[in-house]
Every structure is written in C-alpha cells, then in structure tokens.
Short mmCIF file of C-alpha atoms in Angstrom, two decimals:
data_model
loop_
_atom_site.label_atom_id
_atom_site.label_comp_id
_atom_site.label_asym_id
_atom_site.label_seq_id
_atom_site.Cartn_x
_atom_site.Cartn_y
_atom_site.Cartn_z
CA MET A 302 42.56 122.04 57.51
CA GLN A 303 41.69 124.73 54.99
CA GLU A 304 42.74 122.48 52.09
CA SER A 305 40.63 119.64 53.51
CA ALA A 306 37.60 121.95 53.79
CA ILE A 307 38.07 123.10 50.18
CA LYS A 308 38.20 119.49 48.99
CA ARG A 309 35.07 118.65 50.97
CA TRP A 310 33.16 121.60 49.53
CA ALA A 311 34.39 120.75 46.02
CA LEU A 312 33.14 117.20 46.48
CA HIS A 313 29.75 118.42 47.69
CA ILE A 314 29.45 120.77 44.72
CA PHE A 315 30.40 117.98 42.31
CA LEU A 316 27.84 115.59 43.85
CA ALA A 317 25.14 118.27 43.75
CA ALA A 318 25.91 119.01 40.10
CA THR A 319 25.82 115.30 39.26
CA LEU A 320 22.48 114.88 41.03
CA ALA A 321 21.05 117.92 39.23
CA PHE A 322 22.27 116.55 35.89
CA MET A 323 20.56 113.20 36.57
CA LEU A 324 17.29 114.75 37.78
CA ALA A 325 17.05 117.42 35.08
CA PRO A 326 15.36 115.17 32.46
CA ILE A 327 12.75 114.06 35.01
CA LEU A 328 12.07 117.64 36.10
CA ILE A 329 11.72 118.75 32.48
CA VAL A 330 9.17 115.98 31.82
CA VAL A 331 7.19 116.91 34.93
CA VAL A 332 7.16 120.62 34.07
CA ASN A 333 6.25 119.88 30.45
CA SER A 334 3.26 117.80 31.58
CA PHE A 335 1.60 121.09 32.63
CA ASN A 336 2.54 122.89 29.41
CA ALA A 337 -0.35 124.76 27.82
CA SER A 338 1.29 124.45 24.39
CA ALA A 339 0.13 121.56 22.22
CA PHE A 340 3.55 121.30 20.56
CA ASN A 341 5.87 120.91 23.57
CA ALA A 342 7.07 124.48 23.27
CA TRP A 343 9.81 125.32 25.77
CA PRO A 344 9.72 127.14 28.05
CA PRO A 345 6.05 126.41 28.74
CA HIS A 346 3.57 129.02 27.55
CA GLY A 347 1.13 128.46 30.39
CA PHE A 348 -0.29 126.03 32.95
CA THR A 349 -2.96 123.42 32.27
CA LEU A 350 -4.20 120.06 33.53
CA ASP A 351 -5.79 119.13 30.19
CA TRP A 352 -3.10 116.58 29.36
CA TYR A 353 -3.78 114.66 32.57
CA ARG A 354 -7.50 114.62 31.78
CA LYS A 355 -6.65 113.35 28.29
CA VAL A 356 -4.50 110.57 29.74
CA LEU A 357 -7.16 109.41 32.20
CA ALA A 358 -9.86 109.42 29.50
CA ASN A 359 -7.82 107.52 26.89
CA PRO A 360 -9.21 103.96 26.47
CA ALA A 361 -5.92 102.65 25.05
CA PHE A 362 -4.00 103.83 28.11
CA GLN A 363 -6.65 102.37 30.41
CA ARG A 364 -6.49 99.00 28.68
CA GLY A 365 -2.67 99.09 28.58
CA THR A 366 -2.46 99.87 32.31
CA VAL A 367 -4.68 96.91 33.21
CA ASN A 368 -2.66 94.62 30.93
CA SER A 369 0.64 95.83 32.38
CA LEU A 370 -0.56 95.28 35.95
CA ILE A 371 -1.79 91.76 35.18
CA ILE A 372 1.38 90.80 33.33
CA GLY A 373 3.64 92.44 35.93
CA VAL A 374 2.03 90.72 38.92
CA ILE A 375 1.92 87.26 37.33
CA SER A 376 5.44 87.39 35.89
CA THR A 377 6.84 88.69 39.20
CA ALA A 378 5.23 85.81 41.09
CA ILE A 379 6.61 83.30 38.58
CA VAL A 380 10.20 84.59 38.67
CA LEU A 381 10.18 84.67 42.48
CA VAL A 382 8.97 81.05 42.61
CA LEU A 383 11.55 79.95 40.02
CA GLY A 384 14.38 82.25 41.05
CA THR A 385 14.40 81.39 44.76
CA PRO A 386 15.40 77.70 44.41
CA ILE A 387 17.82 78.53 41.58
CA ALA A 388 19.53 81.18 43.70
CA TYR A 389 19.62 78.82 46.67
CA ALA A 390 21.27 76.12 44.55
CA LEU A 391 23.86 78.55 43.18
CA ALA A 392 24.69 79.79 46.69
CA ARG A 393 24.78 76.42 48.47
CA ILE A 394 25.62 73.70 45.96
CA ARG A 395 28.95 73.35 44.17
CA LEU A 396 28.38 71.61 40.84
CA ARG A 397 30.44 71.06 37.73
CA GLY A 398 29.38 73.20 34.83
CA VAL A 399 27.88 75.89 37.05
CA THR A 400 29.82 78.52 35.10
CA GLY A 401 28.08 77.51 31.89
CA LEU A 402 24.74 77.49 33.69
CA LYS A 403 25.34 81.01 34.95
CA ALA A 404 26.33 82.16 31.46
CA ILE A 405 23.00 80.92 30.08
CA LEU A 406 21.01 82.22 33.03
CA PHE A 407 22.46 85.72 32.95
CA ALA A 408 22.65 86.04 29.16
CA PRO A 409 19.54 88.29 29.02
CA LEU A 410 21.53 90.90 30.96
CA ILE A 411 23.97 91.42 28.11
CA VAL A 412 21.94 90.50 25.02
CA PRO A 413 20.08 93.52 23.56
CA ARG A 414 16.39 93.33 24.36
CA VAL A 415 15.50 93.97 20.74
CA ALA A 416 17.40 90.78 19.85
CA ILE A 417 15.62 88.89 22.62
CA GLY A 418 12.27 90.17 21.38
CA PHE A 419 12.97 89.10 17.80
CA ALA A 420 14.16 85.67 19.00
CA MET A 421 10.99 85.29 21.06
CA PHE A 422 8.87 86.27 18.06
CA VAL A 423 10.54 83.64 15.86
CA LEU A 424 10.25 81.01 18.61
CA PHE A 425 6.56 81.68 19.27
CA VAL A 426 5.66 81.65 15.57
CA ALA A 427 7.65 78.45 15.01
CA LEU A 428 6.00 76.74 17.97
CA GLY A 429 2.59 77.85 16.75
CA THR A 430 3.26 76.46 13.30
CA ALA A 431 4.76 73.17 14.49
CA THR A 432 2.58 72.34 17.50
CA GLY A 433 -0.41 74.67 17.38
CA LEU A 434 0.68 76.20 20.71
CA ARG A 435 -0.45 79.82 20.73
CA LEU A 436 2.04 82.08 22.46
CA TYR A 437 2.47 84.98 20.06
CA GLY A 438 0.11 87.83 20.85
CA THR A 439 -1.19 86.25 24.07
CA PHE A 440 -0.84 87.09 27.76
CA THR A 441 1.03 83.82 28.24
CA GLY A 442 3.61 84.72 25.61
CA VAL A 443 4.19 88.21 27.01
CA ILE A 444 4.49 86.85 30.56
CA LEU A 445 7.00 84.24 29.38
CA ALA A 446 9.07 86.89 27.60
CA HIS A 447 9.07 89.12 30.69
CA CYS A 448 10.08 86.20 32.91
CA VAL A 449 13.12 85.57 30.72
CA LEU A 450 14.16 89.20 31.20
CA MET A 451 13.42 89.40 34.92
CA LEU A 452 14.79 86.06 36.14
CA PRO A 453 18.51 87.03 36.03
CA PHE A 454 17.91 90.10 38.22
CA VAL A 455 15.97 88.11 40.81
CA VAL A 456 18.53 85.29 40.88
CA ALA A 457 21.44 87.73 41.21
CA ILE A 458 19.86 89.53 44.19
CA LEU A 459 18.76 86.36 45.97
CA THR A 460 22.05 84.53 45.40
CA VAL A 461 23.89 87.25 47.28
CA SER A 462 21.32 87.14 50.08
CA PHE A 463 21.51 83.36 50.42
CA GLY A 464 25.29 83.65 50.59
CA GLU A 465 24.94 85.88 53.65
CA VAL A 466 22.69 83.41 55.52
CA ASP A 467 24.69 81.24 57.94
CA PRO A 468 24.18 77.55 56.97
CA ILE A 469 24.45 76.62 60.66
CA VAL A 470 20.93 77.98 61.24
CA GLU A 471 19.50 75.66 58.62
CA GLU A 472 21.56 72.72 59.91
CA ALA A 473 20.28 73.37 63.43
CA ALA A 474 16.70 73.23 62.18
CA ARG A 475 17.45 69.93 60.44
CA ASP A 476 19.03 68.53 63.63
CA LEU A 477 15.86 69.44 65.53
CA GLY A 478 13.80 67.27 63.21
CA ALA A 479 12.67 69.68 60.50
CA SER A 480 12.49 68.36 56.95
CA PRO A 481 14.66 70.07 54.30
CA ILE A 482 11.68 72.05 53.00
CA ALA A 483 10.53 72.99 56.51
CA ALA A 484 14.06 74.05 57.49
CA PHE A 485 14.29 76.20 54.40
CA ARG A 486 10.86 77.75 54.99
CA LEU A 487 11.28 78.37 58.72
CA ALA A 488 15.01 79.08 59.08
CA VAL A 489 16.16 80.53 55.76
CA LEU A 490 13.28 82.40 54.14
CA PRO A 491 12.66 84.72 57.11
CA GLN A 492 16.25 85.92 56.81
CA ILE A 493 15.94 86.89 53.15
CA LYS A 494 12.45 88.38 53.14
CA GLY A 495 13.94 91.84 52.58
CA ALA A 496 15.77 90.57 49.49
CA LEU A 497 12.60 88.86 48.27
CA LEU A 498 10.69 92.11 48.59
CA VAL A 499 13.39 94.14 46.86
CA SER A 500 13.78 91.66 44.01
CA GLY A 501 9.98 91.45 43.64
CA ILE A 502 9.64 95.22 43.42
CA PHE A 503 12.51 95.43 40.96
CA ALA A 504 11.04 92.63 38.83
CA PHE A 505 7.59 94.23 38.77
CA ILE A 506 8.93 97.65 37.76
CA THR A 507 11.08 96.00 35.07
CA SER A 508 8.05 94.19 33.66
CA PHE A 509 5.78 97.23 33.87
CA ASP A 510 8.32 99.39 32.04
CA GLU A 511 9.42 96.87 29.38
CA VAL A 512 8.83 97.93 25.77
CA GLU A 513 11.59 96.70 23.41
CA THR A 514 10.99 92.97 23.81
CA THR A 515 7.24 93.35 24.30
CA LEU A 516 6.81 95.05 20.92
CA PHE A 517 7.75 91.79 19.18
CA VAL A 518 5.35 89.49 21.03
CA VAL A 519 2.10 91.47 21.49
CA ARG A 520 -1.02 92.09 19.49
CA PRO A 521 -3.34 95.10 19.99
CA ALA A 522 -5.62 93.23 22.40
CA VAL A 523 -2.78 92.62 24.87
CA ASN A 524 -0.74 95.79 24.38
CA THR A 525 0.96 96.92 27.57
CA LEU A 526 1.05 100.56 28.66
CA PRO A 527 4.61 101.25 27.37
CA VAL A 528 3.61 99.81 23.97
CA GLU A 529 0.53 102.03 23.89
CA MET A 530 2.74 105.02 24.73
CA TYR A 531 5.10 104.07 21.89
CA HIS A 532 2.25 103.90 19.39
CA PHE A 533 0.83 107.20 20.67
CA LEU A 534 4.17 108.92 20.06
CA GLU A 535 4.13 107.71 16.47
CA GLN A 536 1.03 109.85 15.83
CA TYR A 537 1.07 112.73 18.33
CA GLN A 538 3.73 115.03 19.78
CA ASP A 539 1.77 116.87 22.46
CA PRO A 540 2.52 116.76 26.24
CA THR A 541 0.13 113.85 26.84
CA ILE A 542 3.03 111.42 27.16
CA ALA A 543 4.78 113.82 29.54
CA ALA A 544 1.68 113.78 31.75
CA LEU A 545 1.48 109.99 31.65
CA SER A 546 5.23 109.72 32.35
CA THR A 547 4.78 111.98 35.37
CA LEU A 548 2.07 109.69 36.70
CA LEU A 549 4.33 106.66 36.16
CA ILE A 550 7.20 108.39 37.95
CA ALA A 551 4.91 109.06 40.92
CA PHE A 552 3.69 105.44 40.78
CA THR A 553 7.28 104.14 40.82
CA PHE A 554 8.21 106.31 43.79
CA PHE A 555 5.09 105.11 45.61
CA ILE A 556 6.09 101.48 45.12
CA ALA A 557 9.70 102.10 46.09
CA LEU A 558 8.88 104.08 49.22
CA ALA A 559 5.51 102.82 50.47
CA VAL A 560 5.82 99.05 50.06
CA PRO A 561 8.84 98.57 52.38
CA PHE A 562 6.97 100.29 55.21
CA ALA A 563 4.09 97.84 54.77
CA VAL A 564 6.29 94.88 55.74
CA LYS A 565 5.71 94.50 59.49
CA GLY A 566 5.89 98.17 60.22
CA ASN A 567 9.40 99.54 59.76
CA GLU A 568 11.22 96.20 59.95
CA LEU A 569 12.71 96.44 56.46
CA LEU A 570 13.71 100.06 57.04
CA ARG A 571 15.49 99.09 60.25
CA MET A 572 17.26 96.25 58.45
CA MET A 573 18.48 98.58 55.73
CA THR A 574 19.68 101.28 58.13
CA SER A 575 21.33 98.90 60.55
CA GLY A 576 23.17 97.00 57.84
CA LYS A 577 21.98 93.69 59.29
CA GLN A 578 20.30 90.89 57.39
#
C-alpha cells in the first residue's frame, strides 16, 4: 500500500511538472504583456497597460483582425461543406484506390507548410499568367490556401464520427420513405453535430493562426493578423506582440469554452462527459 501511494504521488508530481512546463511559455507571454520595459526586460520592471492600448490603436492589427475573421469564417464553412461528404464516403463506401486518395487528401498534414505556401505561390502566379485568373494576393487565394490546410483535419475528425454512427438508423429512415439526402440530413447529421462543431472550431482556429503558408499568397491589402504580427516583429521588439498574443490566447479559450455551451444548452457537454455520441 505504501509503495502504491508513493507511485501515485510520484505520478501526480510528474504530471504537475509536465503541465507547468507546457504552461510556462504562455504565462511568461502574459506576464510580459504588462511589462513596463520597452525592451522585454525580464523580470518585468513595472506594470503598464500601454501595450494593450497600442495594440487596439494599431490600424494594421485592426485590418489584419478583420481579414482573419473573414477568411477564417468563409474557409471554415467551405471545408465543412466539402469535408462532410468526403468523410461520409470514406467511412461508408469501400472503393479501389481509396488508399491513394487518402494519401493525397492527408498530404498537407505531413508536407511542411512553407513548401505548401511556395507551391501555392507558384500555382497562383502560373494560373494568373496563363488564364488571367487572379488568385495571388486576393481573399479568394488565401481562402483556397487555408482550405487545403484545413480539409484533412476536418475529414479525419468526421470520418471517425461517421464510423461510429450505426448504418441501421439511416437504413431505417430509407425504409420509411426518406430519400438518401433526407435520410442523411435527418438520421445521420444530428448524431455527428458535436463532431461538426469541434471540427469547425478547430478549422477556424487553424485558419486564424496560420502564417507560414499565408506569407506566400498575400499582399498588404489582405494581410491576416498573424502576418501583420510577423511584419511587426521585423521592426520592433517591445511587448506589443506579447499583449496581442495574450488577447489571442483569451480569444481562443473563449471559443473553445463558450461555443460548446451555446449548442442547445449543455447538450455537447453532456455528450462529452457521458462518452456517448
């Protein structure tokens, strides 16, 4: 018993140390956002809110935030519309060559995003030269690039969820006279709404935070917030970025914690805690 208690306490200490190690960078950023020093001196020399005022008054950050929200919402909607039928097909239909299809579909998960960004840049410029189609430096081009990055995550999450839905429910709806689309909408979609919400949140955060690929396909007029932060760091080294990062951390926690509770009360929370789909 004593040896078991020692092991349990050792495990708790190890987990606490691991958690502290993972949270330390975030805590340092948050503390530094109130640093009175203009040169990120550590430990902080005082307390100030000037950096937050500077963030909120910066036109580039304002424009980048609006652009990121527009691009994130549109690209999330697109990947959900495209990813849902793809995931359904992968979970329900057995086709030859599906392994090759999955390799192409999930390639963005393993290819460096810098390489994807450069490939997108070359593709957009080539298309513009050959056909006159303007994608480089436009909202459409950035949204397309983000969709390529986000689609594998959405498909992976939804494929697992579709695999857990009993096909008998859909077959029963078909036997009762529902069309294939109606059976899917009425019998299948309600059972994966939690997965749709989770994948949508994950896709939006991925788009909002994307910088490596975006750098290759934007122009100043459509710069996203992470790109504006990158350019700001090239010129300044004060705690302004720490203040903005703190606001983004709070924004991310708000999305992750508040949105699930907005789905029919606590239905999603009950689903997660009960382990039922």
